[in-house]
Coordinates of C-alpha atoms in Angstrom, one line a residue:
M1 CA 37.3 -24.4 -133.9
T2 CA 35.1 -21.4 -133.4
S3 CA 32.9 -20.2 -136.2
D4 CA 32.8 -16.6 -137.2
H5 CA 29.1 -16.6 -136.0
D6 CA 30.3 -17.7 -132.6
M7 CA 33.0 -15.2 -132.6
L8 CA 30.5 -12.4 -133.5
W9 CA 28.4 -13.4 -130.6
R10 CA 31.3 -13.3 -128.2
R11 CA 32.3 -9.9 -129.4
C12 CA 28.8 -8.6 -128.9
A13 CA 28.7 -10.2 -125.4
H14 CA 32.0 -8.4 -124.6
L15 CA 30.4 -5.2 -125.6
G16 CA 27.6 -5.9 -123.2
R17 CA 29.9 -6.8 -120.4
V18 CA 32.0 -3.5 -120.7
L19 CA 29.2 -1.2 -121.2
L20 CA 28.1 -0.6 -117.6
P21 CA 31.5 -0.4 -116.1
L22 CA 32.5 2.3 -118.6
V23 CA 29.3 4.2 -117.9
D24 CA 29.9 3.9 -114.2
Q25 CA 33.2 5.8 -114.4
E26 CA 31.0 8.5 -112.9
P27 CA 29.7 6.7 -109.6
W28 CA 26.5 8.7 -109.5
R29 CA 25.4 7.0 -112.8
Q30 CA 25.3 3.6 -111.0
A31 CA 23.3 4.8 -108.1
R32 CA 20.8 6.4 -110.5
R33 CA 20.5 3.2 -112.4
H34 CA 20.0 1.1 -109.3
E35 CA 17.3 3.6 -108.2
N36 CA 15.4 3.1 -111.5
L37 CA 15.7 -0.7 -111.3
Q38 CA 14.3 -0.6 -107.9
T39 CA 11.5 1.7 -108.9
W40 CA 10.6 -0.6 -111.6
D41 CA 10.7 -3.7 -109.3
I42 CA 13.7 -5.2 -111.0
D43 CA 16.3 -7.0 -109.0
I44 CA 19.5 -4.9 -109.4
T45 CA 21.8 -7.9 -110.4
E46 CA 19.3 -9.3 -112.7
G47 CA 18.5 -6.0 -114.2
E48 CA 22.2 -5.2 -114.9
R49 CA 22.7 -8.5 -116.5
L50 CA 19.7 -8.2 -118.6
I51 CA 21.0 -4.8 -119.7
E52 CA 24.4 -6.4 -120.6
V53 CA 22.7 -9.2 -122.8
F54 CA 20.3 -6.7 -124.2
A55 CA 23.3 -4.6 -125.4
A56 CA 24.8 -7.8 -126.9
L57 CA 21.5 -8.9 -128.6
A58 CA 21.0 -5.4 -130.2
A59 CA 24.6 -5.3 -131.5
H60 CA 24.3 -8.8 -132.7
A61 CA 21.0 -8.2 -134.5
I62 CA 22.4 -5.2 -136.3
A63 CA 25.6 -7.1 -137.2
A64 CA 23.7 -10.1 -138.3
D65 CA 21.2 -7.9 -140.5
A66 CA 24.3 -6.3 -142.1
S67 CA 26.1 -9.7 -142.6
M68 CA 29.0 -8.4 -140.6
S69 CA 31.8 -10.7 -139.4
A70 CA 33.2 -10.6 -135.9
A71 CA 36.2 -8.5 -137.2
E72 CA 33.9 -5.9 -138.7
L73 CA 31.9 -5.3 -135.5
D74 CA 34.5 -2.7 -134.4
A75 CA 33.1 -0.5 -137.2
L76 CA 29.4 -0.8 -136.0
P77 CA 28.3 2.8 -134.6
L78 CA 27.0 2.9 -131.1
S79 CA 24.0 4.8 -132.5
G80 CA 23.0 1.9 -134.5
V81 CA 23.1 -0.4 -131.4
A82 CA 21.1 2.2 -129.5
D83 CA 18.6 2.3 -132.3
A84 CA 18.2 -1.5 -132.3
A85 CA 17.7 -1.5 -128.5
T86 CA 14.7 0.6 -128.7
G87 CA 13.5 0.1 -132.3
K88 CA 13.5 -3.6 -132.7
R89 CA 10.9 -5.8 -131.1
D90 CA 12.3 -8.1 -128.3
I91 CA 11.8 -11.3 -130.3
E92 CA 13.6 -9.8 -133.3
L93 CA 16.6 -9.4 -131.1
L94 CA 16.7 -13.1 -130.5
A95 CA 16.8 -14.2 -134.2
G96 CA 19.9 -15.7 -135.4
L97 CA 21.7 -16.4 -132.0
P98 CA 24.2 -19.3 -131.7
D99 CA 22.8 -22.7 -131.0
A100 CA 25.1 -23.0 -128.0
F101 CA 27.0 -20.5 -126.0
A102 CA 30.5 -20.8 -124.6
D103 CA 29.8 -18.8 -121.5
S104 CA 26.9 -20.2 -119.4
R105 CA 26.1 -16.8 -118.1
D106 CA 25.2 -15.7 -121.5
E107 CA 23.0 -18.7 -122.1
Q108 CA 21.2 -18.0 -118.7
A109 CA 20.8 -14.2 -119.5
V110 CA 19.6 -14.9 -123.1
S111 CA 17.1 -17.5 -121.7
L112 CA 15.8 -14.9 -119.1
F113 CA 15.5 -12.3 -121.8
R114 CA 13.7 -14.9 -124.0
L115 CA 11.3 -15.6 -121.1
Y116 CA 10.6 -12.0 -120.5
A117 CA 10.0 -11.4 -124.3
Y118 CA 7.5 -14.3 -124.5
K119 CA 5.8 -13.9 -121.3
G120 CA 4.4 -10.4 -122.2
G121 CA 2.5 -8.1 -119.7
Q122 CA 4.8 -6.8 -116.9
A123 CA 7.8 -8.8 -118.2
S124 CA 7.5 -6.9 -121.5
R125 CA 7.3 -3.6 -119.7
R126 CA 10.5 -4.3 -117.9
L127 CA 12.3 -5.0 -121.2
F128 CA 10.9 -1.8 -122.4
Q129 CA 12.3 0.0 -119.4
L130 CA 15.6 -1.9 -119.7
S131 CA 15.8 -0.9 -123.3
R132 CA 15.6 2.8 -122.3
E133 CA 18.2 2.4 -119.8
L134 CA 20.5 0.7 -122.3
R135 CA 19.9 3.4 -124.7
H136 CA 20.8 6.0 -122.1
A137 CA 24.1 4.1 -121.3
L138 CA 25.0 4.0 -125.0
V139 CA 24.1 7.8 -125.5
T140 CA 26.3 8.6 -122.4
L141 CA 29.2 6.8 -123.8
A142 CA 28.7 8.4 -127.3
E143 CA 28.5 11.8 -125.7
R144 CA 31.8 11.2 -123.9
S145 CA 33.7 10.0 -126.9
P146 CA 36.2 12.3 -128.5
V147 CA 35.2 11.1 -132.0
P148 CA 32.2 12.4 -133.6
T149 CA 30.5 8.9 -134.4
P150 CA 31.8 6.4 -131.9
T151 CA 31.8 2.8 -132.7
C152 CA 31.8 -0.5 -130.8
G153 CA 35.6 -0.6 -131.6
D154 CA 36.0 2.8 -129.7
V155 CA 34.1 1.2 -126.7
F156 CA 36.5 -1.8 -126.9
R157 CA 39.5 0.5 -126.8
Q158 CA 38.1 2.5 -123.9
A159 CA 37.5 -0.8 -122.0
A160 CA 41.1 -1.8 -122.7
E161 CA 42.5 1.4 -121.6
A162 CA 40.4 1.2 -118.4
G163 CA 41.8 -2.3 -117.6
L164 CA 38.5 -4.2 -118.0
P165 CA 38.7 -7.8 -118.7
Q166 CA 39.0 -8.8 -122.3

């Protein structure tokens, strides 16, 4: 049986996985992000996976701070996730994660994020750059939204309409 804490992480991880495909509905956005990653000397595949897990960590941190259940995540405003991505310290985003991850990709990405966070120096600089890229992606989705204050639930609906994997 899956605990609500594990379900919350899974929902947050899903948010991270659908974020970039939704932003990339305008193909030039992906090209610009790839240019940025290359400029920052970050491998594109690794950088995009870190952006995904960064989004999941930011959403999870806000939801955990507010004692939200997995079902309540849909009501979390994207602006809150964006604020957490750039406003919380990297190690704060790691607090309260599940002890084990159902998806090994999540576990690997969180481990890489953790390594970057604790390593400091250039690795911390890369996390800062990725946080800005994540914030930009979230703001882009919010600006496209037909509702004035888009939520994670709005992103999940957009992802379902776009045929992205659930």
